[in-house]
GROMACS .gro file of C-alpha atoms in nm:
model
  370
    1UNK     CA    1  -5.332  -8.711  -0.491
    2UNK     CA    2  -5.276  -8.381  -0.288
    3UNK     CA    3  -4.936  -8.494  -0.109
    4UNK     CA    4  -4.700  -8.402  -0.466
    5UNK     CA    5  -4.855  -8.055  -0.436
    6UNK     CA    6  -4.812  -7.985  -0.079
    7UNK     CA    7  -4.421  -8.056  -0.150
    8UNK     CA    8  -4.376  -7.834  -0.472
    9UNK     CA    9  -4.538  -7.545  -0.264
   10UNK     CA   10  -4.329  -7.608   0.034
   11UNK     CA   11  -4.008  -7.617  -0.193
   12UNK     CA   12  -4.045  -7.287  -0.332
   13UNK     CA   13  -3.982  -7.070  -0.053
   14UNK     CA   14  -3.680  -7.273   0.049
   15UNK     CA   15  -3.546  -7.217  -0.317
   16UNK     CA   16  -3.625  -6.853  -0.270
   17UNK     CA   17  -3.435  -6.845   0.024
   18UNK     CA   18  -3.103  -6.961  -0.123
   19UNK     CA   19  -3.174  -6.794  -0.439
   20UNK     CA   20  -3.144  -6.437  -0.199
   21UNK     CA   21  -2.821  -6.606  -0.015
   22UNK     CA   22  -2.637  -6.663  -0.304
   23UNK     CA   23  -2.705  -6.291  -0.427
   24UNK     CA   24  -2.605  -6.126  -0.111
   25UNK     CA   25  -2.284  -6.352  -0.119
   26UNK     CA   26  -2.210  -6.212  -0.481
   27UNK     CA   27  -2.225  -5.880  -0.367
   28UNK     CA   28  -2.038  -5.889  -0.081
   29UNK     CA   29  -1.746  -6.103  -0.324
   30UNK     CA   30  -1.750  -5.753  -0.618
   31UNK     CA   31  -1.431  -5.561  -0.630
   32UNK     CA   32  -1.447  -5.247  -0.562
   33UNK     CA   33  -1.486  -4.947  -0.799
   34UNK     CA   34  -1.129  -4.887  -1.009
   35UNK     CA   35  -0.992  -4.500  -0.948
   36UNK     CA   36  -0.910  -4.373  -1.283
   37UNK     CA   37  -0.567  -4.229  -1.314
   38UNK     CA   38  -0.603  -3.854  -1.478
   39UNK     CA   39  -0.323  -3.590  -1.628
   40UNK     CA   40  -0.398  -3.261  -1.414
   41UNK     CA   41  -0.251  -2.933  -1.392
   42UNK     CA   42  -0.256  -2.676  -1.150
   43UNK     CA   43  -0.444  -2.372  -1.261
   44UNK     CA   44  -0.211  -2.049  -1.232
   45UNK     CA   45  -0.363  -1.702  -1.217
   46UNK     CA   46  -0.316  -1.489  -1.459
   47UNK     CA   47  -0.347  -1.092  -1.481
   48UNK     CA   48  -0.373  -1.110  -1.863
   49UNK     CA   49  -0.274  -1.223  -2.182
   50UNK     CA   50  -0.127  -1.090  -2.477
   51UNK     CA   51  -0.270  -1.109  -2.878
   52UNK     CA   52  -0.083  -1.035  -3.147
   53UNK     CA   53  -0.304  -0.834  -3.396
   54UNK     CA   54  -0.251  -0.767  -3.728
   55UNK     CA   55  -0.227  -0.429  -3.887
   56UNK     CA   56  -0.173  -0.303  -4.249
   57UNK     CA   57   0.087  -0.036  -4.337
   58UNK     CA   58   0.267   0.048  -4.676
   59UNK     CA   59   0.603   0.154  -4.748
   60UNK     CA   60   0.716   0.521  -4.758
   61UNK     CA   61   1.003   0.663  -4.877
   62UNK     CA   62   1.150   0.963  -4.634
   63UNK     CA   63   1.089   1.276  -4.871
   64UNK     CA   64   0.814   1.287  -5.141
   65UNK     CA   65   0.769   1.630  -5.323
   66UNK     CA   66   0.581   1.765  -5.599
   67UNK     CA   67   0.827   2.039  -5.705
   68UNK     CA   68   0.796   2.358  -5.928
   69UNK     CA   69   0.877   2.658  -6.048
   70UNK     CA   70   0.864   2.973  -5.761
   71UNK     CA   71   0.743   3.201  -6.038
   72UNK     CA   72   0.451   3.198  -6.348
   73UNK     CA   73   0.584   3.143  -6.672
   74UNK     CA   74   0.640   2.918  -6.975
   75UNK     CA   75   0.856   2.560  -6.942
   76UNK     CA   76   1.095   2.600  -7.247
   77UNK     CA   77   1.286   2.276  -7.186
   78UNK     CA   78   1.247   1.949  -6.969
   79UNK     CA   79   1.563   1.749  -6.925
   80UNK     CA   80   1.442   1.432  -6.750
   81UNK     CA   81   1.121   1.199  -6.799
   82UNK     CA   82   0.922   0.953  -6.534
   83UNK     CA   83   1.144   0.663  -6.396
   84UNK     CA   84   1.481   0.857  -6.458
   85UNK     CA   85   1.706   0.846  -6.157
   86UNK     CA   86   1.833   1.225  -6.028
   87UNK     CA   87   2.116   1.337  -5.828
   88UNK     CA   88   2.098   1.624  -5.577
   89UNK     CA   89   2.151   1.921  -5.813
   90UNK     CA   90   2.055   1.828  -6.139
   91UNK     CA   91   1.884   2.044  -6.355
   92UNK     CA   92   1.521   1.928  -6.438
   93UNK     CA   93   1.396   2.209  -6.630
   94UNK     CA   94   1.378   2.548  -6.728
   95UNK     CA   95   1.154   2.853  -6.819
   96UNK     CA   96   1.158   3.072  -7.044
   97UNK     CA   97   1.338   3.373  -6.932
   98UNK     CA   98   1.305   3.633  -7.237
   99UNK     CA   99   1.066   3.881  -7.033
  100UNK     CA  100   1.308   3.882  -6.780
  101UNK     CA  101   1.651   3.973  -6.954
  102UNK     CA  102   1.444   4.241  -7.125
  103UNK     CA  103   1.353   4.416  -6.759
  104UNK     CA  104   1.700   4.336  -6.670
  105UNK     CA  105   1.899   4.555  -6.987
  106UNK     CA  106   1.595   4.838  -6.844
  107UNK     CA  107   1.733   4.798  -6.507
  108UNK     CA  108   2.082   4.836  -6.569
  109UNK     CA  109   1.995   5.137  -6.810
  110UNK     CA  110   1.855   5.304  -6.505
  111UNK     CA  111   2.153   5.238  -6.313
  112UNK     CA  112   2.350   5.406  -6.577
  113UNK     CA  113   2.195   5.717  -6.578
  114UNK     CA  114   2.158   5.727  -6.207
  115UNK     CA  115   2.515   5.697  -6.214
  116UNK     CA  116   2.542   5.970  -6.428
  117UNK     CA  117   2.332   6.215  -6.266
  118UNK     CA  118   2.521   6.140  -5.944
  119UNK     CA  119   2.818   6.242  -6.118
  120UNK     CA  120   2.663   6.553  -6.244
  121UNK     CA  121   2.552   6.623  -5.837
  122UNK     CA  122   2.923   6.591  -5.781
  123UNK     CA  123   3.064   6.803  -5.975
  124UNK     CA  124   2.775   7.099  -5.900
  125UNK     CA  125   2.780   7.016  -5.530
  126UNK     CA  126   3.218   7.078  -5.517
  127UNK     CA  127   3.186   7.378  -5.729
  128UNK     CA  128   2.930   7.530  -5.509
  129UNK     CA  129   3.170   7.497  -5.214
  130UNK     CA  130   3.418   7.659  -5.416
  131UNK     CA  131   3.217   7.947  -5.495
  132UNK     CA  132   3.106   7.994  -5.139
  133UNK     CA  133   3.433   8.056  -4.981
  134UNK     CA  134   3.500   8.324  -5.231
  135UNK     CA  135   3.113   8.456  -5.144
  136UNK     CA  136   2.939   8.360  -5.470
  137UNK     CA  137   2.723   8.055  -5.358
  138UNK     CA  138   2.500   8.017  -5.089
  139UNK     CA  139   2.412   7.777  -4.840
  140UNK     CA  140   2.060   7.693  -4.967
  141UNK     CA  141   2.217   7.623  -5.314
  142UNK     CA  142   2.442   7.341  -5.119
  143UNK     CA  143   2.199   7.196  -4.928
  144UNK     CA  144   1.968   7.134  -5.229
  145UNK     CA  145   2.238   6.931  -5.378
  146UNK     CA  146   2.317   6.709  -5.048
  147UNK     CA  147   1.941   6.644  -5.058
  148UNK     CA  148   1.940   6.540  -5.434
  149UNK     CA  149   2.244   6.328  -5.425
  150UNK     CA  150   2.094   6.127  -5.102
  151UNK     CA  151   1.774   6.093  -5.344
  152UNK     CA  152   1.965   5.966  -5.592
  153UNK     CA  153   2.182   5.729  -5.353
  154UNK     CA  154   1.845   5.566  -5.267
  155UNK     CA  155   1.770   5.561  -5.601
  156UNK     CA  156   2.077   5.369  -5.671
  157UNK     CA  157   2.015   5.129  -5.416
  158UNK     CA  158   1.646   5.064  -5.505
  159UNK     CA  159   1.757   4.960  -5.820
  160UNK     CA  160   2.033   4.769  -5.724
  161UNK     CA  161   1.781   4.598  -5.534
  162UNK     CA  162   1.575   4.515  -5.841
  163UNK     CA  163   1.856   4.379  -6.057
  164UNK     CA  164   1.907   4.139  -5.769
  165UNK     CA  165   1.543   4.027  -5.783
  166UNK     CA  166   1.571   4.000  -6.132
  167UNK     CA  167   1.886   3.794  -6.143
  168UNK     CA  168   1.695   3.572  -5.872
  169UNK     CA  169   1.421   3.500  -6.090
  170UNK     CA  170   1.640   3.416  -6.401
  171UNK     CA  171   1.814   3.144  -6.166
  172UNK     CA  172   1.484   3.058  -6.008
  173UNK     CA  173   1.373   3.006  -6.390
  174UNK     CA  174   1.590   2.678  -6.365
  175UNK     CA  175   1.438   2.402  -6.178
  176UNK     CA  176   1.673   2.185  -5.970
  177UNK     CA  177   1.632   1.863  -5.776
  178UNK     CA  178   1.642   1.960  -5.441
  179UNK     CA  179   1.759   1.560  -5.334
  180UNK     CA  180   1.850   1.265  -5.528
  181UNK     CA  181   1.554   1.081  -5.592
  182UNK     CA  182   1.390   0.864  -5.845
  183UNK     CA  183   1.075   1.100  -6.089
  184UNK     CA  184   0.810   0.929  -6.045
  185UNK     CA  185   0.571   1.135  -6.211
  186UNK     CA  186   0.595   1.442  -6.505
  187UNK     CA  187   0.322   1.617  -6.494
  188UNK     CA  188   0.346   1.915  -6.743
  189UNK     CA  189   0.484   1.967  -7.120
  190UNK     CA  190   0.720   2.164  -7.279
  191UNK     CA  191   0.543   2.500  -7.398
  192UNK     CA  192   0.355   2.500  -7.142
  193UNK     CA  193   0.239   2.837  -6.881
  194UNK     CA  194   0.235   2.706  -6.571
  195UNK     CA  195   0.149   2.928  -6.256
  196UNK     CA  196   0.354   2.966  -5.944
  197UNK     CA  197   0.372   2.660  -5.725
  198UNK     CA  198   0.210   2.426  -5.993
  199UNK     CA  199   0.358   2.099  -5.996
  200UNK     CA  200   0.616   1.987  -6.274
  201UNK     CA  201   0.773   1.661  -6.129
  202UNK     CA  202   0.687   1.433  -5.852
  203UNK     CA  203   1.040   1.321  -5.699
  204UNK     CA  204   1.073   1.052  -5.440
  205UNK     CA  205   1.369   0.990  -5.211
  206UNK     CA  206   1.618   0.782  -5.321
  207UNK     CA  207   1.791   0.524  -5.083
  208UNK     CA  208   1.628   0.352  -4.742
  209UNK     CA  209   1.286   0.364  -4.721
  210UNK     CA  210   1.048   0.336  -4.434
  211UNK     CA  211   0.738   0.205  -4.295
  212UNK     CA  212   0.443   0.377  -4.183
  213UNK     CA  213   0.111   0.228  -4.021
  214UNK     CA  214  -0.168   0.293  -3.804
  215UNK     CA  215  -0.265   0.154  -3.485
  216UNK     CA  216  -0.565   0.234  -3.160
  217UNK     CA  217  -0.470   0.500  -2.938
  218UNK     CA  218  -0.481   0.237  -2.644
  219UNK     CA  219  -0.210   0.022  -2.819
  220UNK     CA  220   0.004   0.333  -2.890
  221UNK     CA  221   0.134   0.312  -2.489
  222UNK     CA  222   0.186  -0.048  -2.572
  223UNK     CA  223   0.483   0.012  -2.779
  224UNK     CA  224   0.837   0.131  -2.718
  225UNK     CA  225   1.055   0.333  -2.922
  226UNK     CA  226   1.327   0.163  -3.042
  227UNK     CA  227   1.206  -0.187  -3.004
  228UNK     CA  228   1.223  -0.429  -3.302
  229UNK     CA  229   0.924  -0.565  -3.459
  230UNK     CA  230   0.875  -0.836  -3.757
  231UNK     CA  231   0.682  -0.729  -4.115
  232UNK     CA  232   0.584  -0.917  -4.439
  233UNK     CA  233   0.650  -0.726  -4.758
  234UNK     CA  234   0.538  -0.901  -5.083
  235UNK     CA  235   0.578  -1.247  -4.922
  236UNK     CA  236   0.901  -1.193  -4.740
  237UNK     CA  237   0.999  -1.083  -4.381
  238UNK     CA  238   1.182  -0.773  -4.243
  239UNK     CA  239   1.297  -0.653  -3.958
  240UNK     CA  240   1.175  -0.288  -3.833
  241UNK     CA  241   1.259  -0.057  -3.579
  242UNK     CA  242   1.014   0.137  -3.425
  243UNK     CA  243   1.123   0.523  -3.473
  244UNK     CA  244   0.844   0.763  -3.326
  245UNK     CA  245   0.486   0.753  -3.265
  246UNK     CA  246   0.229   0.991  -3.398
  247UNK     CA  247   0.083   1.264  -3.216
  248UNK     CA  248  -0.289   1.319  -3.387
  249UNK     CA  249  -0.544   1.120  -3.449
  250UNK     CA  250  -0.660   1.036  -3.809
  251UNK     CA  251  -1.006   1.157  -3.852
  252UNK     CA  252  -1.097   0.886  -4.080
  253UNK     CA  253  -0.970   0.556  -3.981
  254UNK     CA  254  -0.923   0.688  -3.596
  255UNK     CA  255  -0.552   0.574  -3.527
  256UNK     CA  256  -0.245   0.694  -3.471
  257UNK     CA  257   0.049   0.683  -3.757
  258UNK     CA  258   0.361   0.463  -3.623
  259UNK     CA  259   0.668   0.503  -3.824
  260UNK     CA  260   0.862   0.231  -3.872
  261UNK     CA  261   1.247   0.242  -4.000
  262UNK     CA  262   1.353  -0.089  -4.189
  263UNK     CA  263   1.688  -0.230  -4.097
  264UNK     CA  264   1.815  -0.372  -4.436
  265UNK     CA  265   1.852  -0.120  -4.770
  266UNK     CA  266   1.630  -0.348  -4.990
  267UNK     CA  267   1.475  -0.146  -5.217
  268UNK     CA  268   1.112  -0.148  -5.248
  269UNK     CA  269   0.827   0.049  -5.383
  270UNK     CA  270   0.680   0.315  -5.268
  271UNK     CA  271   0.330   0.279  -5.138
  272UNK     CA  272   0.339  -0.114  -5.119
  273UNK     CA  273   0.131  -0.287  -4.838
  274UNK     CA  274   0.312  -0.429  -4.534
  275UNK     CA  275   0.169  -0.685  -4.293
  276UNK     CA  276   0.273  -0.599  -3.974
  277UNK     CA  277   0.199  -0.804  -3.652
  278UNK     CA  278   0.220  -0.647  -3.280
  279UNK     CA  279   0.147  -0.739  -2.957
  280UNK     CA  280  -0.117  -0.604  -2.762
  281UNK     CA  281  -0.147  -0.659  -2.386
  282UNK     CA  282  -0.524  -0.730  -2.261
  283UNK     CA  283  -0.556  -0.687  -1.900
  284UNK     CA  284  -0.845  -0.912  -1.769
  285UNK     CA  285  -0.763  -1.160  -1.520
  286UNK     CA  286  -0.807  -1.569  -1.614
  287UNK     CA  287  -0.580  -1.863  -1.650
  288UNK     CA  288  -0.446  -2.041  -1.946
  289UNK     CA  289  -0.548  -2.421  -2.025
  290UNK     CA  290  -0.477  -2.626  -2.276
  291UNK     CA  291  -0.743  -2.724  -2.550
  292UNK     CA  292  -0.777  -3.084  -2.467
  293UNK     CA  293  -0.892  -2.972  -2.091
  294UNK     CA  294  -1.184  -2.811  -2.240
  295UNK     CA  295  -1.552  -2.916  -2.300
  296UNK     CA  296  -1.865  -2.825  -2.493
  297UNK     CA  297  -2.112  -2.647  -2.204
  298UNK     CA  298  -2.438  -2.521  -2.268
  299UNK     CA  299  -2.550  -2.169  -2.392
  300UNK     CA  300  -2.211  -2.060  -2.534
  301UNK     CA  301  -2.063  -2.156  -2.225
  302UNK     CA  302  -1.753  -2.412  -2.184
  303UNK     CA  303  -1.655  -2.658  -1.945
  304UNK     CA  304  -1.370  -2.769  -1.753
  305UNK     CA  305  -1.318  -3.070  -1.447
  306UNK     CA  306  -1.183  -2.963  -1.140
  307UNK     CA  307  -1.051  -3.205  -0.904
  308UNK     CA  308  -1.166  -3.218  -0.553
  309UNK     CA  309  -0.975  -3.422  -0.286
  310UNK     CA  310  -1.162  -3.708  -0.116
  311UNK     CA  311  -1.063  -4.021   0.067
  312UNK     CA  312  -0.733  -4.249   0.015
  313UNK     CA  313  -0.525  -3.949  -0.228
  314UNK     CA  314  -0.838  -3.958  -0.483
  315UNK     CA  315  -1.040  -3.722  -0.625
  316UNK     CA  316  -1.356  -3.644  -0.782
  317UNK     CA  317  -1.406  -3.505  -1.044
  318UNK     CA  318  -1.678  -3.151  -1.056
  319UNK     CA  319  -1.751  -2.949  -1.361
  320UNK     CA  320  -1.699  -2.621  -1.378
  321UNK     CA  321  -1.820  -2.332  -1.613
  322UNK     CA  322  -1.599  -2.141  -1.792
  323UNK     CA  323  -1.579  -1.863  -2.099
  324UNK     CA  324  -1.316  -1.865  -2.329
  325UNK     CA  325  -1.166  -1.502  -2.351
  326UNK     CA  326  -0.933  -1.584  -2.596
  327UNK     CA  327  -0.810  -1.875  -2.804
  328UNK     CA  328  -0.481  -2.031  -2.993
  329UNK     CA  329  -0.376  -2.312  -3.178
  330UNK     CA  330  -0.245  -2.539  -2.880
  331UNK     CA  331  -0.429  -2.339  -2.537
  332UNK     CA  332  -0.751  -2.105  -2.425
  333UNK     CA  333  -0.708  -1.767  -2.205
  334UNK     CA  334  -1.035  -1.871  -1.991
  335UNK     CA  335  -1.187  -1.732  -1.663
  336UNK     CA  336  -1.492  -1.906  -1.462
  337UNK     CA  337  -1.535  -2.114  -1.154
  338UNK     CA  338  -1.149  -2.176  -1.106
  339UNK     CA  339  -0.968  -2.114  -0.805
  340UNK     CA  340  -0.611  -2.049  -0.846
  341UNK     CA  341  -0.401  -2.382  -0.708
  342UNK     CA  342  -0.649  -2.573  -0.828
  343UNK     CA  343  -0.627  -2.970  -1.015
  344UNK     CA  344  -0.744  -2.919  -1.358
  345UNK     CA  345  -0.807  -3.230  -1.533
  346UNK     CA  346  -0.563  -3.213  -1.869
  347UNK     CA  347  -0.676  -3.431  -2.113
  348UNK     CA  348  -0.904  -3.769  -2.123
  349UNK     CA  349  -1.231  -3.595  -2.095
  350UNK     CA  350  -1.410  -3.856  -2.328
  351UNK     CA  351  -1.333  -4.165  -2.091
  352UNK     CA  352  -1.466  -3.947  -1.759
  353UNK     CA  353  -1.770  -3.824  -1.629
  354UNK     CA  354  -1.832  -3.579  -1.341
  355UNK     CA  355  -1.855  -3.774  -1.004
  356UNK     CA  356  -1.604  -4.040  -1.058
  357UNK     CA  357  -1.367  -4.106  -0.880
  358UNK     CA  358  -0.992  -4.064  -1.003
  359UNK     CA  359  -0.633  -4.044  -0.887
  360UNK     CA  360  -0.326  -3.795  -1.022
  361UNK     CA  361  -0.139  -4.020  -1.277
  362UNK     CA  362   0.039  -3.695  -1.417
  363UNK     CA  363   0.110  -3.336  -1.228
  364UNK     CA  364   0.168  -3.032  -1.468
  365UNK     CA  365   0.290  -2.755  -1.272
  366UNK     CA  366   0.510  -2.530  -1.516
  367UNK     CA  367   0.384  -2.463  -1.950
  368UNK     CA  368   0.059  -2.420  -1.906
  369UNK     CA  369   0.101  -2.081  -2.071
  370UNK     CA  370   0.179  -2.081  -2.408
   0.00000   0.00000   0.00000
């Protein structure tokens, strides 16, 4: 009754025993762990990187003037309207000058009898000298006519004088385009008094325009004179040349004006926006990776894998914590935990995990920079 028992017991430690052989004998028979291949690169230093920033300008044309009359007085005529095209020269308006021929008959009336009492002086002043030799005349009687004809030289001259300033402000009457230029603007009527200086017309500049636009004082330095730079001007692209950079600051938007010269005579209007890209160097030392090398992190921070050598040509692979400085389409200007030289896993960072093993299937060495 008891002897059936006695032999399951004694069976199952023997069954336990070559249960634990034949694991230990599977073990020994695994294959070993497979070494990923992995794309690297090699990280290359950088001192810094360069962003092309946006900026918006608007067209200028080289000479815009409100122009008008030197003197007071009353428009009599306008010979051109807005949107009429001008050449250097052409008359644009006049004043009415009725005042001013009246003071002019005056002033040559003067003249006349100044004329006439120098002629009078003349005559007095050579028959004194006659009279004098024969002893009838004195020499207080001559000098008294020296002194009146030099009064009524200056006389002379002081009038003379006027009827110049007077025939100046008949011909300053007449306004004249002082370039040829497109009116852009009329802003008074006929009949109308108008005071010195006030504005009649608004002229601008015929012919090539140019570009004007404001950038930070610590890109100014950035930029060289002469250098040719790419705009967009109501959806199509021109080619400028940088042709000075401003000296003051603009109190309101705190930049400095660039001014621009456009290379083809397309004509364009005045005051129209212009896109205009530029370069601006940012010196802060990092490295340039691609996009597929990087990783989400934690806190805002990003992740990379660096390779670190270990036995038989492998590697294994380390995380390292980066921040991205500055980012493009295709690559990330980045600085962290990376030593220049160093294996920077490329791409494939969904099939590896930090701590496995891997081996170099692809070396990137050069365009790592985009």
């Amino acid at each position: 009754m008891f002897k059936p028992l006695l032999i399951i017991i004694l069976s199952i430690p023997f069954s336990a025993l070559l249960t634990g052989c034949d694991s230990s004998s599977a073990a020994d028979n695994q294959p070993p762990a497979r070494v990923q291949p992995a794309p690297v690169l090699t990280a290359v230093a950088e001192t810094g990187y360069q962003v092309e920033r946006s900026f918006v300008g608007h067209v200028s044309v080289k000479q815009d003037a409100s122009i008008g009359f030197e003197a007071a007085g009353k428009i009599a005529k306008l010979f051109v309207e807005e949107g009429q095209h001008v050449a250097a020269g052409d008359l644009l308006a006049e004043q009415d000058t009725a005042l001013l021929k009246v003071e002019r008959l005056e002033l040559d009336a003067e003249l006349l009898q100044i004329g006439a009492d120098l002629e009078l002086v003349r005559s007095n002043l050579k028959r004194h000298r006659t009279l004098k030799h024969k002893g009838f005349s004195s020499e207080q009687s001559i000098d008294e006519l020296q002194a009146q004809r030099k009064s009524l030289l200056a006389s002379r001259k002081r009038l003379e004088a006027a009827i110049q300033a007077n025939q100046l402000r008949i011909e300053k009457a007449s306004l004249f385009a002082p370039f040829s230029g497109l009116i852009s603007e009329r802003q008074r009527s006929t009949g109308e008094v108008v005071a010195a200086g006030s504005p009649v017309f608004r002229l601008l500049q015929s012919g090539q325009a140019e570009v004007k636009a404001g950038v930070p004082v610590t890109m100014q330095a950035q930029l060289t004179e002469g250098e040719i730079y790419r705009a967009s001007i109501g959806n199509r692209d021109y080619q400028l040349q940088l042709a000075s950079k401003g000296t003051d600051v603009d109190p309101a938007s705190r930049t400095v004006e660039l001014r621009f010269k456009l290379l083809t005579d397309t004509p364009l209007v005045n005051g129209q926006l212009v896109s205009l890209p530029l370069p601006q160097q940012v010196d802060e030392a990092g490295y340039w990776l691609p996009l597929t090398a990087l990783t989400d992190g934690i806190r805002g921070m990003w992740n990379v894998y660096a390779l670190d050598p270990a036995e038989q040509d492998s590697y294994l692979l380390r995380r390292r914590s980066i921040q991205v400085l500055y980012a493009t389409q295709t690559h990330a200007y980045v600085s962290g935990a990376i030593q220049p030289g160093e294996y920077i896993l490329r791409s494939g960072l969904h099939r590896l995990v930090p701590g496995q093993r891997v081996k170099i299937s692809e070396r990137d060495f050069a365009g790592v920079k985009p």
